[in-house]
Short mmCIF file of C-alpha atoms in Angstrom, two decimals:
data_model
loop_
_atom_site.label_atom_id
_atom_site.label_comp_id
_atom_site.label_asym_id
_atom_site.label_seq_id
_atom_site.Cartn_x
_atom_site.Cartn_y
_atom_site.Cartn_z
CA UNK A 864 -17.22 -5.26 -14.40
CA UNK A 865 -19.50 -4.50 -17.21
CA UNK A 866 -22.33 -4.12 -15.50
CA UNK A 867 -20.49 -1.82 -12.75
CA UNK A 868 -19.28 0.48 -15.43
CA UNK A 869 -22.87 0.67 -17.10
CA UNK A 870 -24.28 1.81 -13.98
CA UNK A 871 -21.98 4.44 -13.27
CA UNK A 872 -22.66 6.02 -16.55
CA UNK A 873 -26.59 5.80 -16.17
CA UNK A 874 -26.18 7.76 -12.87
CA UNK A 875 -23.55 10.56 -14.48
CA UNK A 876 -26.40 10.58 -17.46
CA UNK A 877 -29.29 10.86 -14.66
CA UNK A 878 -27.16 13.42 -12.89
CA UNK A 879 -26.92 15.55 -15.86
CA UNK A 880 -30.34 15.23 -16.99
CA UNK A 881 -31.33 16.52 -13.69
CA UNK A 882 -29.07 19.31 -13.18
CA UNK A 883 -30.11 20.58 -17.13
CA UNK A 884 -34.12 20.52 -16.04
CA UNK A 885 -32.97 23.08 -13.53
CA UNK A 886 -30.93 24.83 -15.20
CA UNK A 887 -32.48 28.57 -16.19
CA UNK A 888 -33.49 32.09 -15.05
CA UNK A 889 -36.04 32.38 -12.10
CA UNK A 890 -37.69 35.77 -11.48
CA UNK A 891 -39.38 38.14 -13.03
CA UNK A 892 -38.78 41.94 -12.55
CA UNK A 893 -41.68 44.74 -12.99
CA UNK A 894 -41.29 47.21 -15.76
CA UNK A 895 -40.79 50.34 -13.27
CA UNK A 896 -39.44 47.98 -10.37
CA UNK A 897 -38.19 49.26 -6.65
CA UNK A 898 -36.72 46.07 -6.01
CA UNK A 899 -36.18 42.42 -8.34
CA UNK A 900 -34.54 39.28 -7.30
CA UNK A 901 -33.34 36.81 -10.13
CA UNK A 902 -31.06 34.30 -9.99
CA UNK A 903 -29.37 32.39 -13.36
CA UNK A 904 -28.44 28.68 -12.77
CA UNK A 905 -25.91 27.95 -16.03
CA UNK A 906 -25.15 24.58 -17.14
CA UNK A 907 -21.48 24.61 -15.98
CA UNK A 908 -22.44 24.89 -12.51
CA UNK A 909 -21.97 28.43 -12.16
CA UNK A 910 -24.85 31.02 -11.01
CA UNK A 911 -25.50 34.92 -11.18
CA UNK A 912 -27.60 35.95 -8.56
CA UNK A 913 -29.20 39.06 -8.94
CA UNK A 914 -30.52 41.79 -6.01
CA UNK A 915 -31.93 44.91 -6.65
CA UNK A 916 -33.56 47.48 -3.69
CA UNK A 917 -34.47 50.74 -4.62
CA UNK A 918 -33.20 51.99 -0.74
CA UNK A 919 -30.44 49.35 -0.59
CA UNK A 920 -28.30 49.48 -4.19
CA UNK A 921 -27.70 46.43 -6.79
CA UNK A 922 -25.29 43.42 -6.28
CA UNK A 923 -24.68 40.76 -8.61
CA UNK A 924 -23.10 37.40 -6.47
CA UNK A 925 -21.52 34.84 -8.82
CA UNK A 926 -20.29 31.83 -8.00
CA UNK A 927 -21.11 27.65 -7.94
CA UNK A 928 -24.10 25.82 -7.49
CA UNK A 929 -24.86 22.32 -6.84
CA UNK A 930 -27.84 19.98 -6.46
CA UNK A 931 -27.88 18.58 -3.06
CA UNK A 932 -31.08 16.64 -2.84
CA UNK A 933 -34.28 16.24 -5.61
CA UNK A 934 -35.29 19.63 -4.50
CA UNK A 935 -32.67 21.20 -3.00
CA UNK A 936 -29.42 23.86 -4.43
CA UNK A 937 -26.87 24.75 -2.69
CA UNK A 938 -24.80 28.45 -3.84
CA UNK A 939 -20.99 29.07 -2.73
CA UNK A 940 -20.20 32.10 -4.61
CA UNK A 941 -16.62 33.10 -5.84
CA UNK A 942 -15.78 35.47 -3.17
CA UNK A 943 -15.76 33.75 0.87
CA UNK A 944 -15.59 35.60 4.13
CA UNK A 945 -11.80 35.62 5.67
CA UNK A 946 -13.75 34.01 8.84
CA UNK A 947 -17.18 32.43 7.77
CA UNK A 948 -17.60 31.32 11.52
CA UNK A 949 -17.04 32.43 14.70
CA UNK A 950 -14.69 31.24 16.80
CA UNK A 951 -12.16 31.18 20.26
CA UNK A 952 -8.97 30.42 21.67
CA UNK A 953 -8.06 30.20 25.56
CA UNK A 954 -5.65 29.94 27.83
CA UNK A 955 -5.45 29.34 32.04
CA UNK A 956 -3.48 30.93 33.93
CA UNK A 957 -4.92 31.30 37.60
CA UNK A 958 -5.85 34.41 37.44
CA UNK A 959 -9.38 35.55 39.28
CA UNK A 960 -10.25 38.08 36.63
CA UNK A 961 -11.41 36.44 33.57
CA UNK A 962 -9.87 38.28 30.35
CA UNK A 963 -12.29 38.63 27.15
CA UNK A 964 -10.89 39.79 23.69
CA UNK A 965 -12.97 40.48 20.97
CA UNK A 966 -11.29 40.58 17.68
CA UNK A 967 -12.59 40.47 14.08
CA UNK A 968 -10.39 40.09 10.13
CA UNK A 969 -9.32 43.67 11.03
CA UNK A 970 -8.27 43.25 14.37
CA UNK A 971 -9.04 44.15 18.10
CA UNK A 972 -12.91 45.49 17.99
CA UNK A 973 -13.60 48.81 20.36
CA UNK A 974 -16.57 49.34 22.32
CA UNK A 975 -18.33 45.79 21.12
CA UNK A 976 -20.77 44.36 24.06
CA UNK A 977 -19.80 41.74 25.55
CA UNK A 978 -21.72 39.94 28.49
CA UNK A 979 -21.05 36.47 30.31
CA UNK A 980 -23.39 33.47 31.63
CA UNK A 981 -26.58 34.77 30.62
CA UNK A 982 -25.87 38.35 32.46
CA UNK A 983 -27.44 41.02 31.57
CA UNK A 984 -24.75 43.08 32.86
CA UNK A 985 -23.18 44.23 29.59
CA UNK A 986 -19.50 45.98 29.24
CA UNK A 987 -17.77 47.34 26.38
CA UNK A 988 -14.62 46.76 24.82
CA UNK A 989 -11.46 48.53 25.01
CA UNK A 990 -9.09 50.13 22.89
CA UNK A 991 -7.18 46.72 22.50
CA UNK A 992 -10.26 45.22 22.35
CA UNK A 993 -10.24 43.63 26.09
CA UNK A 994 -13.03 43.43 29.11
CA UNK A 995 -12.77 41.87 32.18
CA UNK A 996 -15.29 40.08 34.67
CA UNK A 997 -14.81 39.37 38.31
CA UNK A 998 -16.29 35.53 38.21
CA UNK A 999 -15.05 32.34 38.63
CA UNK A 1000 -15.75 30.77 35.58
CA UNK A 1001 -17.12 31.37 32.07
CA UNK A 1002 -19.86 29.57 30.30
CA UNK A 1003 -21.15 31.51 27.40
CA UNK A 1004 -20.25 34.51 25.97
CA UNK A 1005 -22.44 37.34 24.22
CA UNK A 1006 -21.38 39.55 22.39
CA UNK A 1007 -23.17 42.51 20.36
CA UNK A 1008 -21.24 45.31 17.72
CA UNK A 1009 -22.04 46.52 14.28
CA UNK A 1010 -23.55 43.81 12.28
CA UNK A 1011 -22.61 40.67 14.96
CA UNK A 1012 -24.72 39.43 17.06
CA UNK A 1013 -23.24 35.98 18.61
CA UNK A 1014 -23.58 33.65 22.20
CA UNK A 1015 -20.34 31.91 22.12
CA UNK A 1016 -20.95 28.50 24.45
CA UNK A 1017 -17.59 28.12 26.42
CA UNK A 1018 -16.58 24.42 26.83
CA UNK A 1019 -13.53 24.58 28.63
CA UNK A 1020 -14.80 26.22 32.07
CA UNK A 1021 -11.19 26.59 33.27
CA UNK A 1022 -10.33 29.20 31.18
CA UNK A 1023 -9.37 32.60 32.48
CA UNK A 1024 -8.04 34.59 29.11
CA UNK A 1025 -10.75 33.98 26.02
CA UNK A 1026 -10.20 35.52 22.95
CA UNK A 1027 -12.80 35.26 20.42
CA UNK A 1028 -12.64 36.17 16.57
CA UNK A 1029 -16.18 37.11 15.20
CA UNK A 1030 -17.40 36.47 11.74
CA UNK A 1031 -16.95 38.77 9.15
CA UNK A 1032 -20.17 40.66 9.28
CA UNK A 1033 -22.34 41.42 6.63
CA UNK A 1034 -24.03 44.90 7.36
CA UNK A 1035 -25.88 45.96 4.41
CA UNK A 1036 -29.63 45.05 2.79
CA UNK A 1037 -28.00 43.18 -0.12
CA UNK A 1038 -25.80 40.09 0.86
CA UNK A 1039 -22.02 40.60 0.13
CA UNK A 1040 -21.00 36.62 -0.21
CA UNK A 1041 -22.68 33.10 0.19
CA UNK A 1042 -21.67 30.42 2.10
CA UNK A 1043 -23.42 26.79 1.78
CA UNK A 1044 -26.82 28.58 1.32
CA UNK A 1045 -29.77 26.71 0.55
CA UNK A 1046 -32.85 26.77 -1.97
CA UNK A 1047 -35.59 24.89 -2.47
CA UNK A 1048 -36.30 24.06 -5.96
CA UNK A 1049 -40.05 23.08 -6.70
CA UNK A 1050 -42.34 23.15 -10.09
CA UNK A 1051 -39.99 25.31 -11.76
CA UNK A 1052 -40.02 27.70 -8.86
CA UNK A 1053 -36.90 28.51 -6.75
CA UNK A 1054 -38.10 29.22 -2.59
CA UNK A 1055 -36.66 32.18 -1.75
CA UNK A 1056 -38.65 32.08 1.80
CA UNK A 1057 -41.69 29.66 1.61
CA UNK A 1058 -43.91 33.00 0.75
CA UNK A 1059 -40.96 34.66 -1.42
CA UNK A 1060 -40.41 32.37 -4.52
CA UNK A 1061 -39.18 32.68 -8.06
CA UNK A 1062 -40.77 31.91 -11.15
CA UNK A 1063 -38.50 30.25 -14.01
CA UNK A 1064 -38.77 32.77 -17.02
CA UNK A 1065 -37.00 33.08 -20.36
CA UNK A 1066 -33.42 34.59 -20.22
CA UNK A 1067 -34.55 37.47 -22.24
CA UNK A 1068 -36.43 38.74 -18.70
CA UNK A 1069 -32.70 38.90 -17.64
CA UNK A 1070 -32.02 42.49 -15.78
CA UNK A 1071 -28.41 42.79 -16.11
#
């Protein structure tokens, strides 16, 4: 038992000691700057991420971070979509037109493009938020409207009324939330892209 009990504290100890060597600011922002990323890891597990575009405005995302491998973070912040994924409900009921709905957080979506089985053949939405299609039987949706793009794979191939509920979009430059999104951590260097990386620097280099 003793044993057990001393290695469980040598791996919280190890797990602090490696979440403090990451802890810190990373980027570095130009005197007379058009655009600056930085991001803050704190020692509570919290982060600030910063973005800056000269064409696309300033957000600052809080929220948690965690380590999820020797070089890898992953950032949650505070405030989550109301749907972070797509997704579809269906009913049969014998009909021979197939029913699509296309719905997002806000409700029934007009004029979205919607297209079945690979078809190029697109149609738009109506007022509720409906299309129909004269097949016998749907395999994938696509569908296209401001800020989604998704192909929906259909499972069920018996279904004749689909309605699908989008993800909330995110249509601007600067991200509005994260969800599970991951960074490589290398050399004191967070990978923003593998040609887009930031530099740890003191907090004094902070922005905001």
């Amino acid at each position: 038992m003793k044993y057990i009990k001393l290695i469980l504290i040598l791996l919280f100890l190890s797990s602090c000691s490696t979440n403090k060597s990451v802890v810190g600011l990373y980027g570095e922002c130009e005197k007379s700057y058009f655009a600056c990323t930085q991001i803050e890891l704190k020692s509570d597990n919290t982060f600030e991420y910063f973005i800056f575009y000269d064409v696309g405005g300033v957000n600052i995302l809080k929220g948690n971070w965690k380590k999820i491998s020797n070089d890898s973070i992953s950032l949650n912040t505070f405030e989550q979509p109301t749907n972070p994924k797509t997704s579809y409900t269906g009913i049969e009921n014998g009909s021979s037109v197939k029913k699509v709905k296309i719905s997002d957080k806000y409700g029934p979506i007009i004029l979205a493009s919607v297209s079945i089985n690979d078809d190029n053949k697109w149609k738009e939405t109506d007022i509720n938020g409906f299309v129909e299609f004269n097949e016998s039987e749907i395999n994938t949706i696509s569908v296209i409207s401001l800020g989604v793009k998704e192909k929906i794979l259909v499972e069920n191939k018996n279904l004749d009324e689909i309605h699908i509920i989008v993800k909330d979009p995110q249509t601007g430059v600067i991200p509005e939330y994260l969800v599970d999104y991951k960074l490589k951590i290398r050399k004191n260097k967070i990978y923003i892209t593998d040609k887009h990386r930031l530099k740890k620097t003191i907090i004094t280099n902070k922005q905001w």
